[in-house]
Amino acid sequence: KQEVTQIPAALSVPEGENLVLNCSFTDSAIYNLQWFRQDPGKGLTSLLLIQSSQREQTSGRLNASLDKSSGRSTLYIAASQPGDSATYLCAVSDGNQFYFGTGTSLTVIP
Amino acid sequence: GAGVSQSPRYKVAKRGQDVALRCDPISGHVSLFWYQQALGQGPEFLTYFQNEAQLDKSGLPSDRFFAERPEGSVSTLKIQRTQQEDSAVYLCASSGRQAQFSPLHFGNGTRLTVT
């Protein structure tokens, strides 16, 4: 079974800092990887989707990379803002289901 | 519709009661997923539909859990004889094509509390 790990579990940074969230997975036979954010009491919002043939995707201040062979992905957030405070989850797909990590709880301090 | 809609938003059930949770996916979305999320954890897969066909139900924790999507749009997750360990947030997600090609769109979930 695919195991997804996210490090760190929690992160607190001052506003304006650039930061990196890490995601690792055990089985490299994936179709795609998605990064989500989850606000308290809410569902998940898709941030970026990287297909298995791609190396990275960018959206605004977010950049996600994928190294399938080593089973790793990173989410880079530039110039962090207090509104970025949320839990960030990565998920990998085997074509049928998505396997989620337990998330990184991010707090951006004004 | 604007997004994935789930109802009810909150459900309190006494142990042993049956519950039904509803999911309205984004109109036209082919794939539909149910996930269970415990506090502080990532979502855990329950089941997956492509149109009306249930292609994977390997994540359903027991035979008390049943899901259907009879017309390929709205889906219902039913839990019979609820137990305290069933308390969790149940999330529904849909995607426009087969799951491996398009992003998942999640609803806000149903928080189930079994007392």
mmCIF file of C-alpha atoms in Angstrom:
data_model
loop_
_atom_site.group_PDB
_atom_site.id
_atom_site.type_symbol
_atom_site.label_atom_id
_atom_site.label_comp_id
_atom_site.label_asym_id
_atom_site.label_seq_id
_atom_site.Cartn_x
_atom_site.Cartn_y
_atom_site.Cartn_z
ATOM 1 C CA LYS A 1 0.000 0.000 0.000
ATOM 2 C CA GLN A 2 1.201 3.505 -0.834
ATOM 3 C CA GLU A 3 2.453 5.451 2.186
ATOM 4 C CA VAL A 4 2.623 9.244 2.029
ATOM 5 C CA THR A 5 4.624 11.247 4.567
ATOM 6 C CA GLN A 6 4.734 14.990 5.041
ATOM 7 C CA ILE A 7 7.437 16.870 6.880
ATOM 8 C CA PRO A 8 7.292 19.010 8.928
ATOM 9 C CA ALA A 9 3.987 18.345 10.670
ATOM 10 C CA ALA A 10 3.767 22.006 11.676
ATOM 11 C CA LEU A 11 5.561 25.149 10.611
ATOM 12 C CA SER A 12 5.419 28.730 11.832
ATOM 13 C CA VAL A 13 7.058 31.530 9.836
ATOM 14 C CA PRO A 14 6.982 35.330 9.815
ATOM 15 C CA GLU A 15 5.138 37.039 7.006
ATOM 16 C CA GLY A 16 7.188 37.509 3.833
ATOM 17 C CA GLU A 17 9.346 34.420 4.191
ATOM 18 C CA ASN A 18 9.723 31.853 1.457
ATOM 19 C CA LEU A 19 9.104 28.292 2.605
ATOM 20 C CA VAL A 20 9.183 24.684 1.436
ATOM 21 C CA LEU A 21 6.862 21.859 2.384
ATOM 22 C CA ASN A 22 7.926 18.287 1.766
ATOM 23 C CA CYS A 23 6.028 15.199 0.697
ATOM 24 C CA SER A 24 7.420 11.702 0.176
ATOM 25 C CA PHE A 25 5.758 8.536 -1.079
ATOM 26 C CA THR A 26 6.843 4.913 -1.087
ATOM 27 C CA ASP A 27 5.619 3.640 -4.473
ATOM 28 C CA SER A 28 6.841 5.589 -7.504
ATOM 29 C CA ALA A 29 4.180 4.060 -9.806
ATOM 30 C CA ILE A 30 1.852 7.037 -9.599
ATOM 31 C CA TYR A 31 -0.368 8.761 -12.139
ATOM 32 C CA ASN A 32 -0.246 12.181 -10.583
ATOM 33 C CA LEU A 33 0.320 14.137 -7.391
ATOM 34 C CA GLN A 34 -1.870 16.898 -6.044
ATOM 35 C CA TRP A 35 -1.293 19.530 -3.402
ATOM 36 C CA PHE A 36 -4.297 20.749 -1.421
ATOM 37 C CA ARG A 37 -4.944 23.271 1.294
ATOM 38 C CA GLN A 38 -7.500 22.725 4.022
ATOM 39 C CA ASP A 39 -8.867 25.484 6.221
ATOM 40 C CA PRO A 40 -10.377 24.557 9.615
ATOM 41 C CA GLY A 41 -13.809 22.974 9.257
ATOM 42 C CA LYS A 42 -13.625 23.037 5.486
ATOM 43 C CA GLY A 43 -13.029 20.631 2.652
ATOM 44 C CA LEU A 44 -9.866 20.494 0.606
ATOM 45 C CA THR A 45 -9.026 23.014 -2.107
ATOM 46 C CA SER A 46 -6.846 21.825 -4.970
ATOM 47 C CA LEU A 47 -3.747 23.985 -5.427
ATOM 48 C CA LEU A 48 -1.633 22.203 -8.024
ATOM 49 C CA LEU A 49 -1.819 18.953 -9.978
ATOM 50 C CA ILE A 50 1.359 17.428 -11.394
ATOM 51 C CA GLN A 51 1.044 14.569 -13.868
ATOM 52 C CA SER A 52 3.578 11.762 -13.541
ATOM 53 C CA SER A 53 5.336 12.886 -16.732
ATOM 54 C CA GLN A 54 5.816 16.431 -15.434
ATOM 55 C CA ARG A 55 8.543 17.838 -13.193
ATOM 56 C CA GLU A 56 6.815 20.924 -11.833
ATOM 57 C CA GLN A 57 3.762 23.144 -11.876
ATOM 58 C CA THR A 58 3.399 26.788 -10.939
ATOM 59 C CA SER A 59 0.448 28.884 -9.877
ATOM 60 C CA GLY A 60 1.068 32.405 -8.669
ATOM 61 C CA ARG A 61 3.302 32.268 -5.594
ATOM 62 C CA LEU A 62 3.150 28.469 -5.498
ATOM 63 C CA ASN A 63 5.508 26.072 -7.208
ATOM 64 C CA ALA A 64 5.327 22.309 -6.856
ATOM 65 C CA SER A 65 8.002 19.907 -8.032
ATOM 66 C CA LEU A 66 7.893 16.162 -8.530
ATOM 67 C CA ASP A 67 10.750 13.666 -8.526
ATOM 68 C CA LYS A 68 8.958 10.406 -9.150
ATOM 69 C CA SER A 69 12.025 8.198 -9.072
ATOM 70 C CA SER A 70 12.978 9.311 -5.591
ATOM 71 C CA GLY A 71 9.372 9.483 -4.385
ATOM 72 C CA ARG A 72 9.436 13.145 -3.457
ATOM 73 C CA SER A 73 7.539 16.352 -4.043
ATOM 74 C CA THR A 74 8.003 19.826 -2.656
ATOM 75 C CA LEU A 75 5.621 22.764 -2.450
ATOM 76 C CA TYR A 76 7.381 26.117 -2.488
ATOM 77 C CA ILE A 77 5.470 29.159 -1.249
ATOM 78 C CA ALA A 78 7.022 32.520 -2.034
ATOM 79 C CA ALA A 79 6.544 35.662 0.031
ATOM 80 C CA SER A 80 4.192 34.025 2.534
ATOM 81 C CA GLN A 81 1.118 35.910 3.764
ATOM 82 C CA PRO A 82 -1.108 35.428 6.834
ATOM 83 C CA GLY A 83 -3.852 34.221 4.466
ATOM 84 C CA ASP A 84 -1.640 31.269 3.579
ATOM 85 C CA SER A 85 -2.171 29.875 7.085
ATOM 86 C CA ALA A 86 -3.844 26.483 6.649
ATOM 87 C CA THR A 87 -3.034 22.783 6.531
ATOM 88 C CA TYR A 88 -1.361 21.659 3.317
ATOM 89 C CA LEU A 89 -1.846 18.072 2.154
ATOM 90 C CA CYS A 90 -0.291 16.162 -0.683
ATOM 91 C CA ALA A 91 -1.930 13.176 -2.333
ATOM 92 C CA VAL A 92 -0.747 10.671 -4.928
ATOM 93 C CA SER A 93 -2.974 8.730 -7.320
ATOM 94 C CA ASP A 94 -2.591 5.131 -8.434
ATOM 95 C CA GLY A 95 -5.270 5.661 -11.079
ATOM 96 C CA ASN A 96 -8.153 4.673 -8.842
ATOM 97 C CA GLN A 97 -7.717 6.329 -5.505
ATOM 98 C CA PHE A 98 -5.671 9.087 -3.949
ATOM 99 C CA TYR A 99 -3.451 8.431 -0.944
ATOM 100 C CA PHE A 100 -3.046 11.392 1.386
ATOM 101 C CA GLY A 101 -0.384 12.455 3.810
ATOM 102 C CA THR A 102 -1.322 13.796 7.243
ATOM 103 C CA GLY A 103 -0.498 17.355 6.230
ATOM 104 C CA THR A 104 1.670 20.253 7.305
ATOM 105 C CA SER A 105 -0.028 22.867 9.462
ATOM 106 C CA LEU A 106 1.301 26.275 8.397
ATOM 107 C CA THR A 107 1.004 29.454 10.434
ATOM 108 C CA VAL A 108 2.196 32.715 8.909
ATOM 109 C CA ILE A 109 2.697 35.350 11.587
ATOM 110 C CA PRO A 110 1.892 38.966 10.623
ATOM 111 C CA GLY B 1 -23.459 23.751 -9.772
ATOM 112 C CA ALA B 2 -20.765 25.944 -8.317
ATOM 113 C CA GLY B 3 -19.059 23.183 -6.387
ATOM 114 C CA VAL B 4 -19.450 19.875 -4.622
ATOM 115 C CA SER B 5 -22.289 20.045 -2.120
ATOM 116 C CA GLN B 6 -22.648 17.742 0.870
ATOM 117 C CA SER B 7 -25.531 17.408 3.295
ATOM 118 C CA PRO B 8 -26.107 17.431 6.136
ATOM 119 C CA ARG B 9 -23.192 19.563 7.284
ATOM 120 C CA TYR B 10 -23.356 18.024 10.773
ATOM 121 C CA LYS B 11 -25.000 14.836 11.944
ATOM 122 C CA VAL B 12 -25.319 13.505 15.474
ATOM 123 C CA ALA B 13 -26.454 9.914 15.739
ATOM 124 C CA LYS B 14 -26.994 7.626 18.674
ATOM 125 C CA ARG B 15 -25.027 4.434 18.619
ATOM 126 C CA GLY B 16 -26.920 1.859 16.587
ATOM 127 C CA GLN B 17 -28.777 4.325 14.377
ATOM 128 C CA ASP B 18 -28.513 4.308 10.597
ATOM 129 C CA VAL B 19 -27.349 7.464 8.788
ATOM 130 C CA ALA B 20 -27.332 8.599 5.164
ATOM 131 C CA LEU B 21 -24.924 11.213 3.868
ATOM 132 C CA ARG B 22 -25.531 12.921 0.544
ATOM 133 C CA CYS B 23 -23.133 14.249 -2.069
ATOM 134 C CA ASP B 24 -24.009 16.404 -5.069
ATOM 135 C CA PRO B 25 -20.945 16.487 -7.325
ATOM 136 C CA ILE B 26 -20.147 19.200 -9.829
ATOM 137 C CA SER B 27 -22.529 18.795 -12.753
ATOM 138 C CA GLY B 28 -21.090 16.529 -15.434
ATOM 139 C CA HIS B 29 -18.282 15.150 -13.310
ATOM 140 C CA VAL B 30 -17.641 11.518 -14.079
ATOM 141 C CA SER B 31 -15.619 10.431 -11.060
ATOM 142 C CA LEU B 32 -16.832 10.568 -7.467
ATOM 143 C CA PHE B 33 -14.955 9.625 -4.325
ATOM 144 C CA TRP B 34 -15.821 9.251 -0.660
ATOM 145 C CA TYR B 35 -13.169 9.789 1.988
ATOM 146 C CA GLN B 36 -13.166 9.563 5.774
ATOM 147 C CA GLN B 37 -11.071 12.055 7.742
ATOM 148 C CA ALA B 38 -10.340 11.626 11.431
ATOM 149 C CA LEU B 39 -9.218 14.630 13.484
ATOM 150 C CA GLY B 40 -5.636 15.597 12.679
ATOM 151 C CA GLN B 41 -5.306 13.000 9.963
ATOM 152 C CA GLY B 42 -5.330 13.010 6.193
ATOM 153 C CA PRO B 43 -8.385 11.710 4.356
ATOM 154 C CA GLU B 44 -8.647 7.937 4.016
ATOM 155 C CA PHE B 45 -10.153 6.453 0.854
ATOM 156 C CA LEU B 46 -13.510 4.726 1.169
ATOM 157 C CA THR B 47 -14.897 4.178 -2.343
ATOM 158 C CA TYR B 48 -14.803 5.404 -5.962
ATOM 159 C CA PHE B 49 -17.446 5.671 -8.676
ATOM 160 C CA GLN B 50 -17.057 6.269 -12.366
ATOM 161 C CA ASN B 51 -20.506 7.357 -13.467
ATOM 162 C CA GLU B 52 -22.867 4.872 -11.790
ATOM 163 C CA ALA B 53 -20.313 2.080 -11.555
ATOM 164 C CA GLN B 54 -18.611 1.532 -8.198
ATOM 165 C CA LEU B 55 -15.125 0.633 -9.363
ATOM 166 C CA ASP B 56 -13.404 0.392 -6.001
ATOM 167 C CA LYS B 57 -14.892 -0.109 -2.559
ATOM 168 C CA SER B 58 -11.819 -1.502 -0.921
ATOM 169 C CA GLY B 59 -11.672 1.282 1.668
ATOM 170 C CA LEU B 60 -15.083 0.692 3.202
ATOM 171 C CA PRO B 61 -14.226 -0.361 6.776
ATOM 172 C CA SER B 62 -17.026 -2.874 7.253
ATOM 173 C CA ASP B 63 -20.177 -4.236 5.700
ATOM 174 C CA ARG B 64 -22.087 -1.605 7.669
ATOM 175 C CA PHE B 65 -20.892 0.939 5.087
ATOM 176 C CA PHE B 66 -22.649 1.133 1.746
ATOM 177 C CA ALA B 67 -22.438 3.691 -1.069
ATOM 178 C CA GLU B 68 -24.473 4.170 -4.198
ATOM 179 C CA ARG B 69 -24.697 6.475 -7.183
ATOM 180 C CA PRO B 70 -27.646 5.050 -9.120
ATOM 181 C CA GLU B 71 -27.909 7.658 -11.881
ATOM 182 C CA GLY B 72 -24.290 8.651 -12.099
ATOM 183 C CA SER B 73 -24.727 12.000 -10.370
ATOM 184 C CA VAL B 74 -25.825 12.268 -6.712
ATOM 185 C CA SER B 75 -24.262 9.767 -4.353
ATOM 186 C CA THR B 76 -25.309 8.548 -0.912
ATOM 187 C CA LEU B 77 -23.065 6.999 1.720
ATOM 188 C CA LYS B 78 -25.048 4.942 4.191
ATOM 189 C CA ILE B 79 -23.762 3.707 7.519
ATOM 190 C CA GLN B 80 -25.850 1.132 9.326
ATOM 191 C CA ARG B 81 -25.821 0.511 13.067
ATOM 192 C CA THR B 82 -23.385 3.357 13.713
ATOM 193 C CA GLN B 83 -20.561 2.864 16.199
ATOM 194 C CA GLN B 84 -18.497 5.462 18.052
ATOM 195 C CA GLU B 85 -15.477 4.722 15.887
ATOM 196 C CA ASP B 86 -17.498 5.922 12.883
ATOM 197 C CA SER B 87 -17.262 9.488 14.221
ATOM 198 C CA ALA B 88 -15.294 11.465 11.621
ATOM 199 C CA VAL B 89 -15.689 13.937 8.779
ATOM 200 C CA TYR B 90 -16.898 12.301 5.589
ATOM 201 C CA LEU B 91 -15.659 14.060 2.477
ATOM 202 C CA CYS B 92 -16.938 13.717 -1.044
ATOM 203 C CA ALA B 93 -14.881 14.688 -4.092
ATOM 204 C CA SER B 94 -15.517 14.694 -7.817
ATOM 205 C CA SER B 95 -13.425 15.149 -10.930
ATOM 206 C CA GLY B 96 -14.301 15.847 -14.507
ATOM 207 C CA ARG B 97 -12.558 12.938 -16.121
ATOM 208 C CA GLN B 98 -10.890 9.790 -14.948
ATOM 209 C CA ALA B 99 -9.200 10.427 -11.663
ATOM 210 C CA GLN B 100 -5.676 10.203 -12.932
ATOM 211 C CA PHE B 101 -6.050 13.135 -15.308
ATOM 212 C CA SER B 102 -7.905 15.884 -13.518
ATOM 213 C CA PRO B 103 -7.903 17.611 -10.148
ATOM 214 C CA LEU B 104 -10.225 16.576 -7.358
ATOM 215 C CA HIS B 105 -12.842 19.035 -6.133
ATOM 216 C CA PHE B 106 -13.965 18.466 -2.554
ATOM 217 C CA GLY B 107 -17.111 19.364 -0.683
ATOM 218 C CA ASN B 108 -16.997 20.786 2.839
ATOM 219 C CA GLY B 109 -17.795 17.416 4.337
ATOM 220 C CA THR B 110 -20.303 16.001 6.803
ATOM 221 C CA ARG B 111 -19.122 15.832 10.394
ATOM 222 C CA LEU B 112 -20.640 12.713 11.949
ATOM 223 C CA THR B 113 -20.665 12.357 15.729
ATOM 224 C CA VAL B 114 -21.888 9.079 17.183
ATOM 225 C CA THR B 115 -22.845 9.276 20.860
#
